[in-house]
Coordinates of C-alpha atoms and ligand atoms in Angstrom, one line a residue:
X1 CA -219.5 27.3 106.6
X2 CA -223.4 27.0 106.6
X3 CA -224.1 28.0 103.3
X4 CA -225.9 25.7 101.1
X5 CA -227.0 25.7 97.2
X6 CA -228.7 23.3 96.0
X7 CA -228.8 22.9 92.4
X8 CA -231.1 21.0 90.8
X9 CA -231.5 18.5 87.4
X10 CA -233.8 16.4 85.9
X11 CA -237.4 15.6 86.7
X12 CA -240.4 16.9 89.7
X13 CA -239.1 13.9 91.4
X14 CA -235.5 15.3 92.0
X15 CA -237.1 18.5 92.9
X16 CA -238.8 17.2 95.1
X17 CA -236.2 15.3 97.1
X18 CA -234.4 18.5 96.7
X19 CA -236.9 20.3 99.0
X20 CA -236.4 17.4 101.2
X21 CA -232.8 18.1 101.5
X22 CA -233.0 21.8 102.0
X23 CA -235.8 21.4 105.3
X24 CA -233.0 19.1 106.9
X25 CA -230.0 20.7 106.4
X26 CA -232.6 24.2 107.4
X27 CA -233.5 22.2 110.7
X28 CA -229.9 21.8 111.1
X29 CA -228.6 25.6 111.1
X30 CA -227.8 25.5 107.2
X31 CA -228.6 28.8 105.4
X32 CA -230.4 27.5 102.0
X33 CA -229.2 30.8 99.8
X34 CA -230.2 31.2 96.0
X35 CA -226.4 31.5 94.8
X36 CA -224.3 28.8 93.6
X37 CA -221.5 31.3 93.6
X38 CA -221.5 32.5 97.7
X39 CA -222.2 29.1 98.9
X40 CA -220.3 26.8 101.5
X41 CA -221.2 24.0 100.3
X42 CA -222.8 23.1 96.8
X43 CA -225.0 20.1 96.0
X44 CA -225.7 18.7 92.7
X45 CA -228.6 16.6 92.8
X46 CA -228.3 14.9 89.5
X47 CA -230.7 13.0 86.8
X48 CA -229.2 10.1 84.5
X49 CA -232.2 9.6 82.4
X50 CA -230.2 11.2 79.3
X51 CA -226.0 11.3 78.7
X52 CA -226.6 14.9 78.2
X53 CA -228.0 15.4 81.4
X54 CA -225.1 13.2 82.6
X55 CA -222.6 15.3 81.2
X56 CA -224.0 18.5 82.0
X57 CA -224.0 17.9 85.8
X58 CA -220.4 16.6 85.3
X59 CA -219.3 19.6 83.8
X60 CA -220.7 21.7 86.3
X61 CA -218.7 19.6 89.0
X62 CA -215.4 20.0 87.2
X63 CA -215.7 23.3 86.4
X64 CA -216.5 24.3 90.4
X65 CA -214.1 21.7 91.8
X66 CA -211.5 24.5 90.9
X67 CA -212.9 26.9 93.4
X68 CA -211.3 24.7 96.1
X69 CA -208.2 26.2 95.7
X70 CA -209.3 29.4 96.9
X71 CA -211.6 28.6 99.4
X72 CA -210.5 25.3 101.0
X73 CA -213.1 24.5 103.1
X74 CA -215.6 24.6 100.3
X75 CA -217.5 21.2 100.1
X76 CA -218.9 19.9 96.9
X77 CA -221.5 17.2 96.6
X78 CA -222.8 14.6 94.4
X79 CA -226.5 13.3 95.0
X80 CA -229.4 11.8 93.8
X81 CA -229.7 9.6 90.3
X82 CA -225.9 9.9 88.8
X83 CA -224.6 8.9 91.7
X84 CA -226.8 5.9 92.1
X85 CA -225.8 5.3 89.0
X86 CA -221.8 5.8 89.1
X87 CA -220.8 5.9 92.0
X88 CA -217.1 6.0 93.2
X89 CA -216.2 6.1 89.6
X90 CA -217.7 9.7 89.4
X91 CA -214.4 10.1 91.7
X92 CA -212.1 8.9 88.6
X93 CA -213.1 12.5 86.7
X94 CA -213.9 14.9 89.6
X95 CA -211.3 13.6 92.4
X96 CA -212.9 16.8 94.3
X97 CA -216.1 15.7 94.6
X98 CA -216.4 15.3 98.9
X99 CA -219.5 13.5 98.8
X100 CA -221.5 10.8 96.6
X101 CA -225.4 10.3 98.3
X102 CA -227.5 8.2 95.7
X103 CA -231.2 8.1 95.7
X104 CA -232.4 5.8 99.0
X105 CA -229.5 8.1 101.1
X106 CA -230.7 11.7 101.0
X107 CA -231.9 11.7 104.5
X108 CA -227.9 10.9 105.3
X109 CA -227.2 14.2 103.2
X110 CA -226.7 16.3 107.2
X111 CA -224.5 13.8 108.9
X112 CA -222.0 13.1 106.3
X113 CA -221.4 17.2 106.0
X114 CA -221.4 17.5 109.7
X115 CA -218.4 14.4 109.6
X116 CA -217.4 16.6 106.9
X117 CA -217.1 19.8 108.8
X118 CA -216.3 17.9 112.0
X119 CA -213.3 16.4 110.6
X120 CA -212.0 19.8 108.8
X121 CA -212.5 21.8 112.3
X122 CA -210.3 19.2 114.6
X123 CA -207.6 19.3 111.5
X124 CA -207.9 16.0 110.0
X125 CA -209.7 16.8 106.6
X126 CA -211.1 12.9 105.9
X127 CA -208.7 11.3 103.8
X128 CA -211.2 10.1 101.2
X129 CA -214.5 11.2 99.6
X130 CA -217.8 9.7 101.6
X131 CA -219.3 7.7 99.0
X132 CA -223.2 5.8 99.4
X133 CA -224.9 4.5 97.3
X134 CA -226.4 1.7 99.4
X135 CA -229.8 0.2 99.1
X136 CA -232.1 1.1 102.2
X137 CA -232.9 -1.8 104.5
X138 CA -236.9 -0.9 104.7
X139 CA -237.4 0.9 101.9
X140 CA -241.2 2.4 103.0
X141 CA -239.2 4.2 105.9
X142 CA -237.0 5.8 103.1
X143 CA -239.9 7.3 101.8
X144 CA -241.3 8.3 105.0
X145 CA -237.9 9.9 105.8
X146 CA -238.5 12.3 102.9
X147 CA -241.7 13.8 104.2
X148 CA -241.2 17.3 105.8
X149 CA -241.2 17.5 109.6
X150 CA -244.2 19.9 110.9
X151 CA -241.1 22.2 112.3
X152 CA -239.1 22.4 108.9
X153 CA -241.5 22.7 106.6
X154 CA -243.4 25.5 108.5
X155 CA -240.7 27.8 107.6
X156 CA -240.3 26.2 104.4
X157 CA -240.2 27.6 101.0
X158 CA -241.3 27.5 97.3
X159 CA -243.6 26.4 94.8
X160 CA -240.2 28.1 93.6
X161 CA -238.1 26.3 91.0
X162 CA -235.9 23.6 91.1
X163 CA -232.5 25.7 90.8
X164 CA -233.1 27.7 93.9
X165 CA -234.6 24.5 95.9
X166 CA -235.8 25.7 99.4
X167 CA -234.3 29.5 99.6
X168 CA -236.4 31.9 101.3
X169 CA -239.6 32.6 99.0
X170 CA -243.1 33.4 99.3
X171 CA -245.7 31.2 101.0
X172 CA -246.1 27.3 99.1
X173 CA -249.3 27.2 97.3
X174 CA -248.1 24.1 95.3
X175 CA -246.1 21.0 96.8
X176 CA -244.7 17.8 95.5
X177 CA -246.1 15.1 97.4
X178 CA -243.8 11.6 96.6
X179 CA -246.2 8.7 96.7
X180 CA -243.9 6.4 95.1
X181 CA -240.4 5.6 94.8
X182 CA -238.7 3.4 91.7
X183 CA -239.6 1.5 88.9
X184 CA -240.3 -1.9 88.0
X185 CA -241.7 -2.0 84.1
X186 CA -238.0 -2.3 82.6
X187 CA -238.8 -0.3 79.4
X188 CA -236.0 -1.2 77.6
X189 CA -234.2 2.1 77.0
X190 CA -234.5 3.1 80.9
X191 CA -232.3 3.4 83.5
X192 CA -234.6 4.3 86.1
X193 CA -234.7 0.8 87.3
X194 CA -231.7 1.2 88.3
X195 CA -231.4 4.9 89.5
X196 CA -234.4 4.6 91.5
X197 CA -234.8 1.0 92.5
X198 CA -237.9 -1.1 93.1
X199 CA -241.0 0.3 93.0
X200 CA -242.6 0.6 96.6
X201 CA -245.2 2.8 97.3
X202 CA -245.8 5.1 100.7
X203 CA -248.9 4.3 103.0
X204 CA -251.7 5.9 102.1
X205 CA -252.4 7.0 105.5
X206 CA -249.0 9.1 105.4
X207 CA -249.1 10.8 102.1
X208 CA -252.9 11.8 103.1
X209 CA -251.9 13.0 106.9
X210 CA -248.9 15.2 104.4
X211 CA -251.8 16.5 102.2
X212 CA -253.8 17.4 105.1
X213 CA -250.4 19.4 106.5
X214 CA -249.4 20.9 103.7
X215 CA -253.2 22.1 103.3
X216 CA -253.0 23.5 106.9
X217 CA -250.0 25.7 106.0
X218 CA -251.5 26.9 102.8
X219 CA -250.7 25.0 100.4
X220 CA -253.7 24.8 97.9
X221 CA -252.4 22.4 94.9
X222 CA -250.5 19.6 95.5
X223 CA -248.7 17.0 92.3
X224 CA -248.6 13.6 94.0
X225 CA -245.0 12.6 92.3
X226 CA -244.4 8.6 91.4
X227 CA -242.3 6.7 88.5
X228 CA -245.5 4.8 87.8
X229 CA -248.0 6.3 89.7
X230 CA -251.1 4.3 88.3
X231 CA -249.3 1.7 89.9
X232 CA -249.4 2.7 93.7
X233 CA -250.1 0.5 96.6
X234 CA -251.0 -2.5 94.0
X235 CA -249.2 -4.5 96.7
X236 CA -250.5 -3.0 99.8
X237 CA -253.8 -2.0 98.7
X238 CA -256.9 -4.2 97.1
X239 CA -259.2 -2.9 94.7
X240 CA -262.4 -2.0 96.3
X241 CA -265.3 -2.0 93.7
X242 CA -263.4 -2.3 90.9
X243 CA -261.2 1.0 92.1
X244 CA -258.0 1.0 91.9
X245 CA -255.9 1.9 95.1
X246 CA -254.2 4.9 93.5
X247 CA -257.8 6.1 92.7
X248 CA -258.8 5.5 95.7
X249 CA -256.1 8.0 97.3
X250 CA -257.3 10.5 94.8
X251 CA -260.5 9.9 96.8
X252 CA -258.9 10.6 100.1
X253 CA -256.3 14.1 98.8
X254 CA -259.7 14.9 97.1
X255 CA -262.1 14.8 100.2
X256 CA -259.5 17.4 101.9
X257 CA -260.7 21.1 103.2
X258 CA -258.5 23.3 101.8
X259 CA -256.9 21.3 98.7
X260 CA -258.3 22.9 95.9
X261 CA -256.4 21.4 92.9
X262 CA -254.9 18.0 92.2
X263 CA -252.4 17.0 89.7
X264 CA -250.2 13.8 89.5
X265 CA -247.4 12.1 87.2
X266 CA -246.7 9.9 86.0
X267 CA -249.3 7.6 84.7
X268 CA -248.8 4.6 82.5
X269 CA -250.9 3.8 80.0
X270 CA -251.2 0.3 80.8
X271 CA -252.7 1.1 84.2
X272 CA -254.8 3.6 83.0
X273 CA -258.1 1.9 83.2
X274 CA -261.6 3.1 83.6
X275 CA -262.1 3.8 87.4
X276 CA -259.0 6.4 86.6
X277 CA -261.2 8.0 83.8
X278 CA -264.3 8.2 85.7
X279 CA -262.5 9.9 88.3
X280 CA -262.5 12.5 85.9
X281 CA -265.7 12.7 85.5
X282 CA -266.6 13.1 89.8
X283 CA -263.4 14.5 91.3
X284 CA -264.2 18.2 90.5
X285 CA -260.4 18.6 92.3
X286 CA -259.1 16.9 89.6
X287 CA -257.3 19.2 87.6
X288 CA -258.0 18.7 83.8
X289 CA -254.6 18.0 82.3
X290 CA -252.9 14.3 81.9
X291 CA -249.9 13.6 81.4
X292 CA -249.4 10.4 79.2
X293 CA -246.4 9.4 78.2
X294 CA -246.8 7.6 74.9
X295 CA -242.7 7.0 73.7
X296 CA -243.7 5.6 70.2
X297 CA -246.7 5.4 68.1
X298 CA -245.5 2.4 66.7
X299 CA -246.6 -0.8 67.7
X300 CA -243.5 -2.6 66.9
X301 CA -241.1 0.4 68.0
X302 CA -243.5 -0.3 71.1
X303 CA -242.9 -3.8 72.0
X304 CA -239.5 -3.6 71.2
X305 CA -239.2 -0.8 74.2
X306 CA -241.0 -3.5 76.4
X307 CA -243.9 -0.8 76.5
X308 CA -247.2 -3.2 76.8
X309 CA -249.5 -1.5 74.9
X310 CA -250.5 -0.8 71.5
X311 CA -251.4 3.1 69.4
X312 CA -255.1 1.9 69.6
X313 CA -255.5 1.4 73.0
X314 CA -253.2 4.7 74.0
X315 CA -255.8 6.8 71.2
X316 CA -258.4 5.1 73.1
X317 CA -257.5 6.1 76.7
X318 CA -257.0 9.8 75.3
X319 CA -260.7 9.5 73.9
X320 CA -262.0 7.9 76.8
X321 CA -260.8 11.3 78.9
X322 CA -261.8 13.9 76.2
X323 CA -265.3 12.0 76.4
X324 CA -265.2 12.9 80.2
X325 CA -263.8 16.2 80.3
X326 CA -263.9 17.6 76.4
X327 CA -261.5 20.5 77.1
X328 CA -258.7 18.2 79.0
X329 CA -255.5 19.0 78.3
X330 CA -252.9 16.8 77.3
X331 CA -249.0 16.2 77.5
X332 CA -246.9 13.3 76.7
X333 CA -243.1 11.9 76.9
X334 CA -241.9 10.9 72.9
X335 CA -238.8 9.1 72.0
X336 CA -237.6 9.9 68.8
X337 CA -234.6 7.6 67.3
X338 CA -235.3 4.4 69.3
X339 CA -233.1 1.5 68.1
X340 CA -234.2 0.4 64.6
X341 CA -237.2 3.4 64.6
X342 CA -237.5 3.1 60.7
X343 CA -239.2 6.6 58.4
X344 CA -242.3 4.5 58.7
X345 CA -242.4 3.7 62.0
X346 CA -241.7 7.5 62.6
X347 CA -244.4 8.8 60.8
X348 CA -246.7 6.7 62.8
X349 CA -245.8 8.7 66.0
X350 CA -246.0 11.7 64.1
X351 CA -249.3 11.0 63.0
X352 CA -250.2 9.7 66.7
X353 CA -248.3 12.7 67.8
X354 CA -251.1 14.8 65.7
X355 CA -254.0 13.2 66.6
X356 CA -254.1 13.9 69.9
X357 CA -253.0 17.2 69.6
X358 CA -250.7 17.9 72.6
X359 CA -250.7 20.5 74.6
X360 CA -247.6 20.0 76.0
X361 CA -244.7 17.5 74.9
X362 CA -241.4 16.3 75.8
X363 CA -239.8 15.1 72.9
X364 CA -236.4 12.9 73.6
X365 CA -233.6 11.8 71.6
X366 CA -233.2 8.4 72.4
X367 CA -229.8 8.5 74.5
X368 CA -227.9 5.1 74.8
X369 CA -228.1 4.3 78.4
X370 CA -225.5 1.6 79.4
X371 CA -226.8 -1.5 81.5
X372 CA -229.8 -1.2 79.3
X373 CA -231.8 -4.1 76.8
X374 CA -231.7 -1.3 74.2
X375 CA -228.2 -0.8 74.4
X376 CA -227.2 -3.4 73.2
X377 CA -229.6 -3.3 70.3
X378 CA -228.2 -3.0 66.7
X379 CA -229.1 -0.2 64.4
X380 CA -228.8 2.7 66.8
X381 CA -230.0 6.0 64.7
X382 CA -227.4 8.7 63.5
X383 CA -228.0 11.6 65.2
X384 CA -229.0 13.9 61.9
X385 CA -232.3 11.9 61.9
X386 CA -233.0 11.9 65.5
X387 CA -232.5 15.7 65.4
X388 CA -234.8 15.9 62.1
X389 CA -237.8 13.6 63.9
X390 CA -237.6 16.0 66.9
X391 CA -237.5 19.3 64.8
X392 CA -240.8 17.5 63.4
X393 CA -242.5 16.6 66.3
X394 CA -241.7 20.2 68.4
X395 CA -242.8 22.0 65.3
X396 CA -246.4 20.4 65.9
X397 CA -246.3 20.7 69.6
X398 CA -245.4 24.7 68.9
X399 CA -248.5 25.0 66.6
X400 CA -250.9 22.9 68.8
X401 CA -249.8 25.3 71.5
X402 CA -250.4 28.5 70.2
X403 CA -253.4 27.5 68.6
X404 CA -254.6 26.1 72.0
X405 CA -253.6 29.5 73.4
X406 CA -255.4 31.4 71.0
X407 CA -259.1 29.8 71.7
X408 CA -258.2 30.8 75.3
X409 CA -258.0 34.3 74.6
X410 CA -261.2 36.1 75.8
X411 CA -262.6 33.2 78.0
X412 CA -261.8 33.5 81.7
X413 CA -259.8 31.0 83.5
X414 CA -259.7 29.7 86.5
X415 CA -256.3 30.5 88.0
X416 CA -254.4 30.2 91.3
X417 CA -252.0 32.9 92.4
X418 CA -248.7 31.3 93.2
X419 CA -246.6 34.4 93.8
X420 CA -244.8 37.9 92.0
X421 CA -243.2 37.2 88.7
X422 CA -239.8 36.8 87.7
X423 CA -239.8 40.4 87.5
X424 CA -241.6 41.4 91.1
X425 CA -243.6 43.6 89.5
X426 CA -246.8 41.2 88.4
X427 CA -248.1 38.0 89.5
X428 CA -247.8 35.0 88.1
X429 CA -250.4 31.7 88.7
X430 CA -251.7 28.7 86.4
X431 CA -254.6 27.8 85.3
X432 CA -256.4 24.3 85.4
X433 CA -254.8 23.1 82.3
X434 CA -251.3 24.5 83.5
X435 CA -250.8 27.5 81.3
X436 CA -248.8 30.2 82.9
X437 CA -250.5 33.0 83.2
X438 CA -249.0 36.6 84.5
X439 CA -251.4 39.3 85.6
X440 CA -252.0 42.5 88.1
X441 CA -252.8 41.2 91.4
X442 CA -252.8 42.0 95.3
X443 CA -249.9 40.2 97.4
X444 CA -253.3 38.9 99.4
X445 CA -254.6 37.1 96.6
X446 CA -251.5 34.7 96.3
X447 CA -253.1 31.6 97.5
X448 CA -256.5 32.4 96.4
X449 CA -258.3 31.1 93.2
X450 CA -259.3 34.0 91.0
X451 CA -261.1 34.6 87.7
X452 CA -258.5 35.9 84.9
X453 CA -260.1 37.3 81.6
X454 CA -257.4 36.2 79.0
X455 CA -256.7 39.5 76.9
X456 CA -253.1 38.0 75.1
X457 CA -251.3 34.6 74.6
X458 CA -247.8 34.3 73.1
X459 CA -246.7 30.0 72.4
X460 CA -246.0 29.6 76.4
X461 CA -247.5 32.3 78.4
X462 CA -251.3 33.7 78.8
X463 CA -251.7 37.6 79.7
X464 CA -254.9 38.7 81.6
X465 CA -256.7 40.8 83.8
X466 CA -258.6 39.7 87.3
X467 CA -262.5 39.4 87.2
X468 CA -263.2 40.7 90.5
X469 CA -266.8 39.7 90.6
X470 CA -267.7 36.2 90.4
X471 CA -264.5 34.3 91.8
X472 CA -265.1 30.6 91.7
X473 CA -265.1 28.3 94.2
X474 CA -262.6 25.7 94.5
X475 CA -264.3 23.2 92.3
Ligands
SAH501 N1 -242.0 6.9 84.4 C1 -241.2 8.0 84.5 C2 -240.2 8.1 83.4 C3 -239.0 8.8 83.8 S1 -237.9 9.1 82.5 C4 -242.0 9.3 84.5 O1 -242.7 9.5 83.5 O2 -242.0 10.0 85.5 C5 -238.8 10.4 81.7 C6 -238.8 10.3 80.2 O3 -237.5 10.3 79.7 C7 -239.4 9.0 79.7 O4 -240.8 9.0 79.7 C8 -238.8 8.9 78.4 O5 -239.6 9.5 77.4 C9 -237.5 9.6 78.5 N2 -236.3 8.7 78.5 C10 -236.1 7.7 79.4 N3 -234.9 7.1 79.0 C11 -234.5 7.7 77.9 C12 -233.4 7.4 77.0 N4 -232.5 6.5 77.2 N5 -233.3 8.3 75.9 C13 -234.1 9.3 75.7 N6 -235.2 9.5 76.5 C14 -235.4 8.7 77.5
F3S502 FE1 -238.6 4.2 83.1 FE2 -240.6 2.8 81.9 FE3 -240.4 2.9 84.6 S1 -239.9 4.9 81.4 S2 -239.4 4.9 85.0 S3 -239.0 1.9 83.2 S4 -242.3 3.0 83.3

């Protein structure tokens, strides 16, 4: 009865509070195992930000709920973003479901199974599914709840996907670091808002005393995770010299022994201002790839989504960085199929899209969310033309890539080894800019920043050998 999977949808976010779920229930006596299929008790944590993603989740409940009937005391639970944003209703479709935890509740996740188990073991199964989905009184503690305790975490796991979420693996090299929880822009076609709640952000202090921890253990990179991160601490923190308090947290995770590599999402582009940019330019830690989500290069497709900026000043932030660091990488969130989105308006995200030649893209139909502004919008957008703006738009992320792959392809990157492969046989690491790369190594070197000499690309992946002289430093 100690067996737990975790399996996990949706963003780094989710992951993230998956890992956070997996060191309690560890520091409990739960087992954290890799399969869905030999578990005690299974936990979906869930993402809403799409119906598919919706429906997927809720057909993998259904189609386990059935397992019940062989193995009675099998527990199946509900967490995280779908069942912030559904609730008890989940229960109308999957009567099975024991337990429904929404997002400001994951730290409840170990008592309600132990009053699960408890309640099985004396005889008296509860009589209804434990369903919350409450706000938390004191939301900064919420956050603080999340961070792994010295103990946990020591024995904790995994740079290692989101499916297998805290199962024995190698060493971390890379963590999630949540310096933000929720959302208050109201982008019309979201429902974040309402997933996630109001944006707060964590003290500074905190998330740097968790850099400096993870760093002690051996972590090298860490992704500070937030809805809006270019928005953190504008409450708590003033701007000193015209910087910004989330730049000045880059400051303090920077000016840690030990972290080598920085990365963070996601920014918005209306609170990506210049003291972000020259960051760039003196945080050598600073890894070289931004994530920017840009939704629409249409100025009116723009307002409409409540987005408050415009195609010139989004180009312009992307210039701005390339004019810093000319070989930064970028990736961006599109929405193709936004209420009203006319041919025209299309093409000028396309030609957007082009311009700044992406490294990396996630490209979105828009999915009618309900509770949303842009739900309620007329002239939604047959599907046929969603799928044929997408088709466009991944066709010139696919090129980009390659091509970007293909000027990489006797250089020598920068690349820190993460762990073996998928297959155990080779090691696998990224570089700077995020490319995958897989490679010959020594089980020592995982953890260590080496040179790779890139001898073959395919559209994803980078293939190399190790440099053995000359390793670079951390910067
Ligand atoms: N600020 C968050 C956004 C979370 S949602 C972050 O970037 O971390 C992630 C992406 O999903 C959004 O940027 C948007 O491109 C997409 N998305 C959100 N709502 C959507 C909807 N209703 N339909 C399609 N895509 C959507
Ligand atoms: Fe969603 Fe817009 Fe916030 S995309 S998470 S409401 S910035």
């Amino acid at each position: 009865m100690n067996r737990v999977h975790i399996k996990t949808y949706g963003c780094q976010m989710n992951e993230r509070d998956s890992e956070a779920v997996a060191a309690m229930l560890r520091a409990r006596g739960y087992r954290i195992v890799a399969s869905e299929h030999d578990c005690d008790v299974l936990l979906l944590n869930t993402c809403s930000v799409r119906d598919a993603a919706e429906q997927k989740a809720i057909g993998k409940a259904a189609n386990i709920a059935h397992r019940k009937r062989h193995q009675p005391d099998f527990v199946l639970g509900i967490l995280g973003c779908m069942a912030q944003n559904r609730g008890a209703e989940l229960l109308d479709k999957l009567p099975d479901v024991d337990l429904i935890v929404g997002t400001q509740k994951f730290h409840q996740v170990p008592e309600y199974l132990e009053n699960i188990r408890a309640a099985r073991a004396a005889g008296v199964p509860l009589a209804t599914s434990i369903v919350d989905i409450a706000e938390e009184a004191g939301s900064q503690n919420t956050i603080r709840d999340h961070v792994l305790s010295q103990d946990v975490a020591a024995e904790s796991n995994a740079a290692g996907g989101a499916e297998n979420a805290g199962v024995d693996a190698p060493p971390q090299i890379s963590a999630f670091v949540s310096i933000q929880q929720g959302c208050n822009m109201d982008c019309a076609f979201c429902i974040v808002p309402k997933t996630r709640g109001d944006e707060r952000s964590r003290p500074m202090e905190d998330i740097v005393a968790e850099c400096r921890a993870l760093a002690e253990r051996g972590v090298r990179e860490v992704t500070l995770l937030g809805q809006i991160v270019t928005s953190y601490g504008r409450r708590d923190y003033a701007h000193t010299d015209g910087i910004s308090p989330f730049v000045q947290l880059l400051e303090r995770v920077s000016a840690i022994d030990g972290i080598d590599r920085i990365r963070f999402t996601s920014p918005h582009p209306r609170g990506f201002k210049q003291d972000l940019v020259d960051a760039y330019g003196r945080l050598p830690k600073l890894c070289g790839y931004v994530h920017l989500p840009m939704q629409s290069g249409s100025d009116r497709i723009l307002r409409a989504m409540n987005r408050p900026y415009t195609r010139e000043r989004y180009f312009e932030i992307v210039e701005a960085l390339r004019a810093v660091r000319p070989d930064m990488y970028f990736s961006t969130d599109i929405i193709v199929g936004f209420p009203g989105e006319t041919d025209e308006e299309f093409e000028q995200t396309r030609e957007l899209f082009e311009r700044c030649n992406y490294d990396m893209a996630y490209v979105f139909k828009y999915s009618i969310r309900s509770g949303t502004p842009a739900a309620e919008m007329g002239d939604q957008i047959p599907d046929e033309v969603k799928e044929a703006r997408n088709a466009t738009l991944l066709g010139l992320l696919q090129q980009n890539s390659v091509r970007r792959n293909a000027t990489l392809v006797g250089t020598v990157e920068e690349v820190l080894v993460e762990g073996p492969d998928k297959t155990g046989r080779k090691f696998t690491g990224r570089t700077r800019g995020n490319r995958v790369c897989i490679f010959d190594a020594n089980p020592r070197l995982i953890g260590q920043l080496v040179s790779l000499k890139i001898d073959r690309a395919s559209v994803s992946t980078l293939y190399g050998e190790l440099v053995l002289s000359g390793v670079p430093d951390a910067a």
